[in-house]
Amino acid sequence: MNLHEYQAKELLKKYNVPVQEGIACSTIAEAEEAYRYINSQYGSRFVVIKAQIHAGGRGKGTIKGKDQRGVAVAKNLEDVKNIAGNILGGTLVTVQTGEAGKLVSKVLVAQDVYYEGPDKTKEIYLSILLDRAKGKNVIMYSTEGGVNIEDVAHDTPEKIFKEWVHPGGALPSFQARKIGFNLGLKGDAFKNCVKFVTNLYSAYVGLDCSMLEINPLFKTSDNKIIAVDCKMNIDDNSLMRHPDVAALRDITEEDPTEVEAAKFNLNFVKLDGNVGCMVNGAGLAMATMDMIKLSGGEPANFLDVGGTANAQTVEAGFRIILKDPKVKAILINIFGGIVRCDRVAQGVIDAYESIGNIEIPIIVRLQGTNAEVAKELIDKSGLKVQSAILLSEAADLVNKAVA
């Protein structure tokens, strides 16, 4: 589950991680009030107004139809009105959203951290995620923080440092100090960095994050270490332990079909192809998608109905797949281990009759427990459903359907 920047920062504060303070706003009036409060509370010369969407590249992205970036500096109240007015309700297009962009419903009005002081400021990159190959968490960091970290990783990979941490405990103090040394920090900045990284790692583990990225991690002119931006992903499987975090989910940022699929406990991911697929088991689903590709089609989705497929889940899967106008055929590939194939076949028939006339070809391959009974049910149903026993048969039928 993805979180907005303002939500992630509030969670980090609970772990004593210093952040750039800000207020989330849904209206221009709220943004004006936030500006007044931040100006009086922190003595900010200006505020930064940031669009809140689940995508990166906001600073380089633009609002459709307007000369307005997704992140902008407001130096006075008039700037706040204009910038917030341009962003709120607009569609922000970034390198990660694609041309469709995303609707902006909130902005974060944040304090100025680029104030003058005795030392130089510094932008740093830092992220924590799981390295599956090593079975450890990895902290990646660089002195070259800011909006172009992808270019740094591509052009000068030697500037990206990594620290692997065993997932069974806290961040060892020697590694926290090593990070500070590699970033070239000294004195109070070094001490503050050690505390920051230690607390950030605690937040990563405590919140069951799958990814936590701070870019930029900012060293102020008076040597404070502050998270200016934050991207946080939470492991969906851990949300039962974090009902407060689960309540932060913003379904308006998610694909509507994926949200609907979740209501029926279907594992669904929308793709860009022309063949819808409904399968029980993630491994079989991946193999089915490969088979669709090899047969000349393109998978339109990943849909795993799980091991307890029945008429209700099959019908829900049908309805979700049929919402995609690009779909030219549907392939149902079920291996009857826990689930009986005849029950799935009856579910297909019931769903077909419930939904009504379905114009596109439906190919059903059922193997395993009661597969022969299932094929007989399909063949005698009188429906425009084609059955297959072998995977090669199903592949040929898919090929004909999309040709």
Short mmCIF file of N, CA and C in Angstrom, two decimals, residues 37 340 360:
data_model
loop_
_atom_site.label_atom_id
_atom_site.label_comp_id
_atom_site.label_asym_id
_atom_site.label_seq_id
_atom_site.Cartn_x
_atom_site.Cartn_y
_atom_site.Cartn_z
N TYR A 37 0.09 30.06 9.34
CA TYR A 37 0.54 29.32 10.52
C TYR A 37 2.03 29.00 10.43
N ARG A 340 -12.46 -28.40 -6.98
CA ARG A 340 -12.90 -29.39 -7.97
C ARG A 340 -13.24 -28.69 -9.27
N ILE A 360 -17.40 -11.96 -26.77
CA ILE A 360 -16.03 -12.43 -27.05
C ILE A 360 -15.87 -13.91 -26.72
#
